[in-house]
PDB file of C-alpha atoms in Angstrom:
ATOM      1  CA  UNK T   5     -14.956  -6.967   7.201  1.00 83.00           C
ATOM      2  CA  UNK T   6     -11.721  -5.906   8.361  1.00 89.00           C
ATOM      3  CA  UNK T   7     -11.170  -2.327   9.118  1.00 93.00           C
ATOM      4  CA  UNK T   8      -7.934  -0.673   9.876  1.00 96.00           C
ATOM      5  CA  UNK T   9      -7.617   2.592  12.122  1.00 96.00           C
ATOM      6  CA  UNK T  10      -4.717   4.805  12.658  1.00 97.00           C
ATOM      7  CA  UNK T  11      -4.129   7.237  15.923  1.00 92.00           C
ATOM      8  CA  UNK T  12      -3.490  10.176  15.889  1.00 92.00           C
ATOM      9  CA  UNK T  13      -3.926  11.488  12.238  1.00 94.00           C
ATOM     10  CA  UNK T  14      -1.097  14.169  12.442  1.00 96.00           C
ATOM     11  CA  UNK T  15       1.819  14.198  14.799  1.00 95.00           C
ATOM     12  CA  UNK T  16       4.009  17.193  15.234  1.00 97.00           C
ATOM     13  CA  UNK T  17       7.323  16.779  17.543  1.00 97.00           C
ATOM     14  CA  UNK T  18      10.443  18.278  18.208  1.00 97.00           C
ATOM     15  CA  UNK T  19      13.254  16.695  17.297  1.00 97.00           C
ATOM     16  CA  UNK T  20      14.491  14.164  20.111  1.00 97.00           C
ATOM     17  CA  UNK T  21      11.542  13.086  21.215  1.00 97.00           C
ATOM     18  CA  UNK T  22      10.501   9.372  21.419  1.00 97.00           C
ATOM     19  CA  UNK T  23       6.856   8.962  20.118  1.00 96.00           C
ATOM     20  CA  UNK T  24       4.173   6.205  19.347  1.00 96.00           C
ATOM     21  CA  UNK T  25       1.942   5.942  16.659  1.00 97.00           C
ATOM     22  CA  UNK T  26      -1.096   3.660  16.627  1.00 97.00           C
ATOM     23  CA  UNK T  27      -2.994   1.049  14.350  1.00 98.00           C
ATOM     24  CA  UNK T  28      -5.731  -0.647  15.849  1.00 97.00           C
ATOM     25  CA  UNK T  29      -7.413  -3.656  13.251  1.00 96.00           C
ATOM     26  CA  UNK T  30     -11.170  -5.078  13.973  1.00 94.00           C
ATOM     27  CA  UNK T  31     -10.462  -8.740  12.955  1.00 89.00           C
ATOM     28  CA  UNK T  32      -7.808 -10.016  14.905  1.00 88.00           C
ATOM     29  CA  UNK T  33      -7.073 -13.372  12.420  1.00 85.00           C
ATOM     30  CA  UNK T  34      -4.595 -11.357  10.591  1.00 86.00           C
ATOM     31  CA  UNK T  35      -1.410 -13.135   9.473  1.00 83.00           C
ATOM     32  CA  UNK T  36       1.291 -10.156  10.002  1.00 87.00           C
ATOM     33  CA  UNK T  37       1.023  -6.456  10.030  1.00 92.00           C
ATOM     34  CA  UNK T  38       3.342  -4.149   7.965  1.00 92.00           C
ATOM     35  CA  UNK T  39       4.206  -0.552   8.817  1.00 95.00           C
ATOM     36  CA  UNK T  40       4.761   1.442   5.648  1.00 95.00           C
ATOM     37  CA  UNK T  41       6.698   4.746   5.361  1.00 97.00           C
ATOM     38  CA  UNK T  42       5.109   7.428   2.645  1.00 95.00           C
ATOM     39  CA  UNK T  43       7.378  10.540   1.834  1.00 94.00           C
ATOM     40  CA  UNK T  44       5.112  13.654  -0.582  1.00 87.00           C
ATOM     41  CA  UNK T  45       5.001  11.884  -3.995  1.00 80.00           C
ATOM     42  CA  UNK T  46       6.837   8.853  -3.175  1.00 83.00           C
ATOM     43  CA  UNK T  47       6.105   4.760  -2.935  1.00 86.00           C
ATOM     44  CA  UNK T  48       5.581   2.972   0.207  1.00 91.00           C
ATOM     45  CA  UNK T  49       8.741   2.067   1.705  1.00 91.00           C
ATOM     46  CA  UNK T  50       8.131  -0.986   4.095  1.00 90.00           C
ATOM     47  CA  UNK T  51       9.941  -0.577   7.594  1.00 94.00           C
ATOM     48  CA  UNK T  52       8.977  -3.285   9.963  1.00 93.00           C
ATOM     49  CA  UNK T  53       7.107  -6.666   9.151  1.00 90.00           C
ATOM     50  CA  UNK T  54       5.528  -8.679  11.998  1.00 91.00           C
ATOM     51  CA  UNK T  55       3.802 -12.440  11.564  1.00 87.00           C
ATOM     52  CA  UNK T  56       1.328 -13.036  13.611  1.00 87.00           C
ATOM     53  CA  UNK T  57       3.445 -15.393  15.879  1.00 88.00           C
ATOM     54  CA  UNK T  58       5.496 -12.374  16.865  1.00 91.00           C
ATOM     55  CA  UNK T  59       5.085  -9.933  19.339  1.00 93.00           C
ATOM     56  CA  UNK T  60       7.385  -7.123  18.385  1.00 94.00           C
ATOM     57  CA  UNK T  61       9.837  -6.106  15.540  1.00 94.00           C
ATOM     58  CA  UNK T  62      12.971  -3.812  15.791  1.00 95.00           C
ATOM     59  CA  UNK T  63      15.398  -1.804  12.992  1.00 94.00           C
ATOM     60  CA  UNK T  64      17.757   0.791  14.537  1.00 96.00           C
ATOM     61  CA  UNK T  65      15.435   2.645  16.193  1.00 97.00           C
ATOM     62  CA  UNK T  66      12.168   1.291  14.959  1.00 97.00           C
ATOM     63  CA  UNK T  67      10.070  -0.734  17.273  1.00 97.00           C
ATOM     64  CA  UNK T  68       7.015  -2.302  16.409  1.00 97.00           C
ATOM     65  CA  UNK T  69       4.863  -4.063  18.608  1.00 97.00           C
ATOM     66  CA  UNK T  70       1.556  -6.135  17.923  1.00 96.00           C
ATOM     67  CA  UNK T  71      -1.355  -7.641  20.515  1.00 96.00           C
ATOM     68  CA  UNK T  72      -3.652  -9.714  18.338  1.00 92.00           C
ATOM     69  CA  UNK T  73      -5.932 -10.268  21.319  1.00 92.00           C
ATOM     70  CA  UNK T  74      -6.273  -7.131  21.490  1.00 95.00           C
ATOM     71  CA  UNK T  75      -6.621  -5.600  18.054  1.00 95.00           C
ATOM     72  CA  UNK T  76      -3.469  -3.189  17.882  1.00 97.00           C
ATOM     73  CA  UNK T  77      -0.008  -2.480  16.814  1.00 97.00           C
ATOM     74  CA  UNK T  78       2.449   0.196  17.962  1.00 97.00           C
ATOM     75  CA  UNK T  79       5.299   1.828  15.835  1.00 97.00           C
ATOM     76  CA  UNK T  80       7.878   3.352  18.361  1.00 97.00           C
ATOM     77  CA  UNK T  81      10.477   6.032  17.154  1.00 97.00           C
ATOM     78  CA  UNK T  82      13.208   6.678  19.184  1.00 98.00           C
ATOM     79  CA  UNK T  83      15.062   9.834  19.196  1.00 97.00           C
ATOM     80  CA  UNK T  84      13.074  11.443  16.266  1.00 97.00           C
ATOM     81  CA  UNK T  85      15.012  13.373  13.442  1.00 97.00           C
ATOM     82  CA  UNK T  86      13.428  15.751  11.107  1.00 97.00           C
ATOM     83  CA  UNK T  87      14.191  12.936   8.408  1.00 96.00           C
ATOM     84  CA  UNK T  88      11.732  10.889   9.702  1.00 97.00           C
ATOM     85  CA  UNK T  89       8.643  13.608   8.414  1.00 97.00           C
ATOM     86  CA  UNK T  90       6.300  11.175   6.603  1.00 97.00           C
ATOM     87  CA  UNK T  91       3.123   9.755   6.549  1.00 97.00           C
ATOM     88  CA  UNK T  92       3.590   6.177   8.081  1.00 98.00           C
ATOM     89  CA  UNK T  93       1.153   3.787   7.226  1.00 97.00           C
ATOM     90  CA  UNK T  94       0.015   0.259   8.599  1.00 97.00           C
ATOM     91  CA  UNK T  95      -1.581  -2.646   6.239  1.00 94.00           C
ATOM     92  CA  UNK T  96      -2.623  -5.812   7.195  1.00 91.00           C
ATOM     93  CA  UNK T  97      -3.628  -8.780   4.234  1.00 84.00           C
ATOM     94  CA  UNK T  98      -7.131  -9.874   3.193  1.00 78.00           C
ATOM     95  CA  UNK T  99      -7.774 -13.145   4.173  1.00 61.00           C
ATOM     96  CA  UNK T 100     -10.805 -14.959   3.211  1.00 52.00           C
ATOM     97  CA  UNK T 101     -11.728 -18.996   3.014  1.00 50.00           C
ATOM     98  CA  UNK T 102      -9.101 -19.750   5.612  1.00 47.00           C
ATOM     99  CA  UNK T 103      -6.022 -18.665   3.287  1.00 48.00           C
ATOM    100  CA  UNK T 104      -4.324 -15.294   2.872  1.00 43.00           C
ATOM    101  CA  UNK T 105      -3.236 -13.259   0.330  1.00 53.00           C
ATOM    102  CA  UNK T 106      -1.042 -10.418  -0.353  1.00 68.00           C
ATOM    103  CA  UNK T 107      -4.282  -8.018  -1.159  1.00 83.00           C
ATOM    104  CA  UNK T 108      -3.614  -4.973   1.609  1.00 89.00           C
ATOM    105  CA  UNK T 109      -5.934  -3.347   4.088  1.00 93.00           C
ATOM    106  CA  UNK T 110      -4.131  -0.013   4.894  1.00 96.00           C
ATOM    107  CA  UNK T 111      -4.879   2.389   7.706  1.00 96.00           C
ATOM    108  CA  UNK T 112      -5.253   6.074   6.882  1.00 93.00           C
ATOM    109  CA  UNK T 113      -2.155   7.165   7.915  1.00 96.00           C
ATOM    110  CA  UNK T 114      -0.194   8.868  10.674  1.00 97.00           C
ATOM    111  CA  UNK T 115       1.181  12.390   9.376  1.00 96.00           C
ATOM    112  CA  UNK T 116       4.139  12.768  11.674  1.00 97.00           C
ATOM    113  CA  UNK T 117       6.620  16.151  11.591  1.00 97.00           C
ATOM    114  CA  UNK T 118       9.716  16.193  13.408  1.00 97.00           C
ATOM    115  CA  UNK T 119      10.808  19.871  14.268  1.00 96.00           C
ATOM    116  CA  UNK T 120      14.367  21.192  14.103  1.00 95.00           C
TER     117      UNK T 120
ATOM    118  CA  UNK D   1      15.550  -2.682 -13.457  1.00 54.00           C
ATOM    119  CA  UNK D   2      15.960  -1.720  -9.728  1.00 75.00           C
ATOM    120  CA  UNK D   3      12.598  -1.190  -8.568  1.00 91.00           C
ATOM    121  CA  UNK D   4       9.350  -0.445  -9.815  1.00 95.00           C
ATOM    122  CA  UNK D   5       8.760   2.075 -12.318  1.00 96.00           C
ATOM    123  CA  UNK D   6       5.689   3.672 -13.289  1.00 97.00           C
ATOM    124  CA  UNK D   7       4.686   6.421 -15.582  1.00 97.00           C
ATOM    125  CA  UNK D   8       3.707   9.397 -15.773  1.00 97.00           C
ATOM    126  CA  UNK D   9       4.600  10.692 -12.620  1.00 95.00           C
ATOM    127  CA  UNK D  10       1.798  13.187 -13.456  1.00 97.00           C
ATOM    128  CA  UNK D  11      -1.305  13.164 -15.456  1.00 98.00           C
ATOM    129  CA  UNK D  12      -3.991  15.920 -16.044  1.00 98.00           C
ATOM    130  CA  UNK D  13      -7.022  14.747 -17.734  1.00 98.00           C
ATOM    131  CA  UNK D  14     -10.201  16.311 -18.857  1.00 97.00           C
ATOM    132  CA  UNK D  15     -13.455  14.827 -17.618  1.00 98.00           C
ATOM    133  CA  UNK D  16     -14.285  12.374 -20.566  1.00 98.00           C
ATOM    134  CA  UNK D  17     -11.083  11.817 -21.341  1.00 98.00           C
ATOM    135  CA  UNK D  18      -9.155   8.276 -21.549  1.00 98.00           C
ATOM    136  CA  UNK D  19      -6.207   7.647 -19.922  1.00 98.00           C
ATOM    137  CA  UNK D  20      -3.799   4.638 -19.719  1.00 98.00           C
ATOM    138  CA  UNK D  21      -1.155   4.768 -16.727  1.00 98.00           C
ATOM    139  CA  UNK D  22       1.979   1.740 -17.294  1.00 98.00           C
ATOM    140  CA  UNK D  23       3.669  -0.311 -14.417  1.00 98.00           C
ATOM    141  CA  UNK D  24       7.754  -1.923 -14.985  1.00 98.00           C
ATOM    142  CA  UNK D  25       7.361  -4.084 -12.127  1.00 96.00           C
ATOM    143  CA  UNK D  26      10.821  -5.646 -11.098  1.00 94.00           C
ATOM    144  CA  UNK D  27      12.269  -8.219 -13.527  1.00 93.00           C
ATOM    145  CA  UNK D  28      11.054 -11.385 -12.367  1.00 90.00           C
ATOM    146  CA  UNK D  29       8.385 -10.498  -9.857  1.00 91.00           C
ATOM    147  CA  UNK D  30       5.482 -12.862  -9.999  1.00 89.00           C
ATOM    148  CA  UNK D  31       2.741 -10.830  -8.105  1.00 89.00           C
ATOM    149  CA  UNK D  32       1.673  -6.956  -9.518  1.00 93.00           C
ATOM    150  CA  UNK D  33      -0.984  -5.351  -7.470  1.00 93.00           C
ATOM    151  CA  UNK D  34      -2.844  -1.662  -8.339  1.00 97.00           C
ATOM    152  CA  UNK D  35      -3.989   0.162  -5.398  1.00 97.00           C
ATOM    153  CA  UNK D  36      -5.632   3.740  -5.633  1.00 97.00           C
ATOM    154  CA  UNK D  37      -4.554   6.157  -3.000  1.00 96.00           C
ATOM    155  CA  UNK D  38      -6.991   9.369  -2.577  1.00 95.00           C
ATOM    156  CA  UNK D  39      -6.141  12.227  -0.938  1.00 91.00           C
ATOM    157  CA  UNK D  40      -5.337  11.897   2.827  1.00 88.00           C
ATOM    158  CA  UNK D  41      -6.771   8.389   2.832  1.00 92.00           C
ATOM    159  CA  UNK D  42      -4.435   4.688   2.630  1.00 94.00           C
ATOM    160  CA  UNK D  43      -4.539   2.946  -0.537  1.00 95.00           C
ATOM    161  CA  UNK D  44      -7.194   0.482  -1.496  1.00 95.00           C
ATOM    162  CA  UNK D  45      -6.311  -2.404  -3.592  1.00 93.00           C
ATOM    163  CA  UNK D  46      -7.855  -2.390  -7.342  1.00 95.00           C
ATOM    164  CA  UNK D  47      -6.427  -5.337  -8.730  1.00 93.00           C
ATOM    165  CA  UNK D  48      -4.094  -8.173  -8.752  1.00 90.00           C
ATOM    166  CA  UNK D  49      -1.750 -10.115 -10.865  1.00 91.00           C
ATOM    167  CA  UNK D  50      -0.331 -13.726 -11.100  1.00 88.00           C
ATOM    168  CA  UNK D  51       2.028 -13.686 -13.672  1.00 92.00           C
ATOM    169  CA  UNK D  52      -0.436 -12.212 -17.240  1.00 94.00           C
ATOM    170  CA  UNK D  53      -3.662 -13.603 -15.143  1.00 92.00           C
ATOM    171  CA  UNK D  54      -5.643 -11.500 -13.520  1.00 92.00           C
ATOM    172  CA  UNK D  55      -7.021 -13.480 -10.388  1.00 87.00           C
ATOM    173  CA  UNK D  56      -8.451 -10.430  -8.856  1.00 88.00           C
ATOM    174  CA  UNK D  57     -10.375  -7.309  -9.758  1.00 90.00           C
ATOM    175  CA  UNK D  58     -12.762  -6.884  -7.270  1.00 89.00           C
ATOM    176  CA  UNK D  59     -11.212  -3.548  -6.076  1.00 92.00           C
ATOM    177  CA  UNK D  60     -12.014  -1.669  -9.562  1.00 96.00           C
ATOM    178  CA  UNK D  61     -14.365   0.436  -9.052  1.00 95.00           C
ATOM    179  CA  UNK D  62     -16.181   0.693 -12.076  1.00 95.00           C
ATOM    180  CA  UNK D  63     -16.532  -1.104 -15.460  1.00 96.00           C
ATOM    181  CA  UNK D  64     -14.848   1.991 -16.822  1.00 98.00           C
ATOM    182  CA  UNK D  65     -11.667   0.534 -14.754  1.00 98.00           C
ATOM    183  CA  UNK D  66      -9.555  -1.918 -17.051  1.00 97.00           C
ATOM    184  CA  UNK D  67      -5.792  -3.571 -15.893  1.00 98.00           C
ATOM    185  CA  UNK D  68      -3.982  -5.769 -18.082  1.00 98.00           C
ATOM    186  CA  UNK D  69      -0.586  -7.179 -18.074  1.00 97.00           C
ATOM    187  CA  UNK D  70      -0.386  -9.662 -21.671  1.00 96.00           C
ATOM    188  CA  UNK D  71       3.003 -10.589 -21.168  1.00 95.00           C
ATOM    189  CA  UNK D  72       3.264 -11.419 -17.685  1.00 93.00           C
ATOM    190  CA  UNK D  73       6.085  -8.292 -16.588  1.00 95.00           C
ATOM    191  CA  UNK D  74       4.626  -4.572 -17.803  1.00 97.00           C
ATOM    192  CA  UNK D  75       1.087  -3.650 -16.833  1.00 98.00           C
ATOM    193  CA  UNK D  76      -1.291  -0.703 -17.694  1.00 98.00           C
ATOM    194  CA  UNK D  77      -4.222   0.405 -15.678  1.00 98.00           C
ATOM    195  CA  UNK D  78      -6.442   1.924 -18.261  1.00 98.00           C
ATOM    196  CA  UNK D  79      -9.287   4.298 -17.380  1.00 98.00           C
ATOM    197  CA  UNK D  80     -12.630   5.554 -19.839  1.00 98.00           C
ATOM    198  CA  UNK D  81     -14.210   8.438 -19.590  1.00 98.00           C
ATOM    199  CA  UNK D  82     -12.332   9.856 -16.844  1.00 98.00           C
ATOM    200  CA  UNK D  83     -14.452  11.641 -13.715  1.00 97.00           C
ATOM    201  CA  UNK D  84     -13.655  13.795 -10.982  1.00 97.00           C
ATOM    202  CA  UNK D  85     -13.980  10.976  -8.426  1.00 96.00           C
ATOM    203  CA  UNK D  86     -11.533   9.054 -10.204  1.00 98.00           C
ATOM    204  CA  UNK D  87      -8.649  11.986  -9.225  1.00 97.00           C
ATOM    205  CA  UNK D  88      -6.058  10.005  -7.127  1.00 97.00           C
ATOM    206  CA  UNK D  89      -2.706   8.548  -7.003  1.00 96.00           C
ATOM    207  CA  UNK D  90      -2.161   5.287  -8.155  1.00 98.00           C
ATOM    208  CA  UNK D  91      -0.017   2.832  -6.794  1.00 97.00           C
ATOM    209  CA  UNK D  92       1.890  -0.229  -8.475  1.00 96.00           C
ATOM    210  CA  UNK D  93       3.839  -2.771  -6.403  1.00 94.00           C
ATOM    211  CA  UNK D  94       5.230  -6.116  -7.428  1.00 92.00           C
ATOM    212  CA  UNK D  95       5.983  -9.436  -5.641  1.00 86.00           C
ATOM    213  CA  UNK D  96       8.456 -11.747  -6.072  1.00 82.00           C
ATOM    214  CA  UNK D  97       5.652 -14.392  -4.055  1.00 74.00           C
ATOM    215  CA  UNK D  98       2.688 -15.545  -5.411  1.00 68.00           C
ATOM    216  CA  UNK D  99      -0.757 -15.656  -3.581  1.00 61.00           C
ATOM    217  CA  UNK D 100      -0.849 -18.826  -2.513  1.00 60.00           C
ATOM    218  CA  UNK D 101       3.036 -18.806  -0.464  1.00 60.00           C
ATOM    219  CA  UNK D 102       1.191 -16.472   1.997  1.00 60.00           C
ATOM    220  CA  UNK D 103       2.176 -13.823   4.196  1.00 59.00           C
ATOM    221  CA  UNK D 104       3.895 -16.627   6.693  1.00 62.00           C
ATOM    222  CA  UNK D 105       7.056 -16.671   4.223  1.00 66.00           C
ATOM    223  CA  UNK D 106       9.919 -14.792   4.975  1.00 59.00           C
ATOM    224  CA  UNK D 107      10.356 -13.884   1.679  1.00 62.00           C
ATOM    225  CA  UNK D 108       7.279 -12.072   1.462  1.00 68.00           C
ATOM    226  CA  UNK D 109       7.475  -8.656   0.818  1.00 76.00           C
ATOM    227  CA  UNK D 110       6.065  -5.795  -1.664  1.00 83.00           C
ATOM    228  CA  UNK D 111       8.384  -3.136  -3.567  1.00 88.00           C
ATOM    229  CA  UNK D 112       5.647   0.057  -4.683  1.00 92.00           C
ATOM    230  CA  UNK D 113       6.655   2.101  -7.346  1.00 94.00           C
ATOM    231  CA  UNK D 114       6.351   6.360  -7.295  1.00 93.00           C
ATOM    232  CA  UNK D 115       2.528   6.373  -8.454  1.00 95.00           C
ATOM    233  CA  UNK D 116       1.088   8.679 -10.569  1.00 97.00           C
ATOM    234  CA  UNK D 117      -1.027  11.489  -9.946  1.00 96.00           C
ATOM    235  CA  UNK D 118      -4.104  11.712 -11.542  1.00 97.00           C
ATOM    236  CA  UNK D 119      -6.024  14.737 -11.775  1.00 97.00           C
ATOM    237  CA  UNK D 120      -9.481  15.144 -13.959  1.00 98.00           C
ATOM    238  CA  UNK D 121     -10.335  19.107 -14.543  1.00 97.00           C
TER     239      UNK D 121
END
């Protein structure tokens, strides 16, 4: 059963700093990995989509990385802004009898606040 | 319309108590999915849609968990005899794909509407 972790659970930075957040995924047949951005009492806004052929995904300055092999995924943020407070979230699709589908497997979420 | 739409925003409920939450998905989107998002947790998938079919409801958590969507566009995520556990928010999103083109298209992609908050007293 595929189970999807996210390091650390809250973040707290001041403003400028670079920083990483983690997702690490037990099954490593995935098909892509999605990093999802949660505002309080919003949607999921999606950020960065990587297949499974790829090794790393970039917008402005969003980098995400992903080592199947190894079971992880990285979301980098440059030069953090206090408009990038959110919970970000990674999701990876259910696959079962050798196809995929769109059903999601989230992660629990990476709390991150940028201070002024 | 633009994006996904669901309603209420907000929604207090009395244990016992029925309550019926509604999806707009975008015009034209094949693919509606319900996820249930508890506090400081990711969401979980509930159910999913193929047009008015329902191919998948293994997510629901209980019989007194119901989704339909008759006409293929608006759906509504009904719940009976509402419990405490059942206080969440609850996600819509829509898909312009279909199961079976698979994550590997480029197309592939979900829009999620606001949610609504559901809170049993």
């Amino acid at each position: 059963k595929q189970e999807v972790t996210q390091i650390p659970a809250a973040l707290s930075v001041p403003e400028g700093e670079n920083l990483v957040l983690n997702c690490s995924f037990t099954d490593s047949a995935i098909y892509n990995l999605q990093w999802f951005r949660q505002d309080p009492g919003k949607g999921l806004t999606s950020l960065l989509l990587i297949q499974s052929s790829q090794r790393e995904q970039t917008s402005g300055r969003l980098n995400a990385s992903l080592d199947k092999s190894s079971g992880r995924s990285t979301l980098y943020i440059a030069a953090s802004q206090p408009g990038d407070s959110a919970t970000y979230l990674c999701a990876v699709p259910i696959s079962y009898y050798g196809g995929a589908t769109n059903k999601l497997i989230f992660g629990t979420g990476t709390l991150l606040a940028v201070q002024p | 319309g633009a994006g996904v739409s669901q309603s209420p925003r907000y929604k207090v409920a009395k244990r016992g108590q029925d309550v019926a939450l509604r999806c707009d998905p975008i015009s034209g989107h094949v693919s509606l999915f319900w996820y249930q998002q508890a506090l400081g947790q990711g969401p979980e998938f509930l159910t999913y849609f193929q047009n008015e079919a329902q191919l998948d409801k293994s997510g629901l958590p209980s019989d007194r968990f119901f989704a339909e969507r008759p006409e293929g566009s608006v759906s509504t995520l009904k719940i009976q005899r509402t419990q405490q556990e059942d206080s969440a928010v609850y996600l819509c999103a829509s898909s312009f794909l279909t199961t079976s083109a698979g994550p590997s298209d480029p197309r592939y992609g979900y829009t999620f509407g606001s949610g609504t908050r559901l809170t049993v007293v």
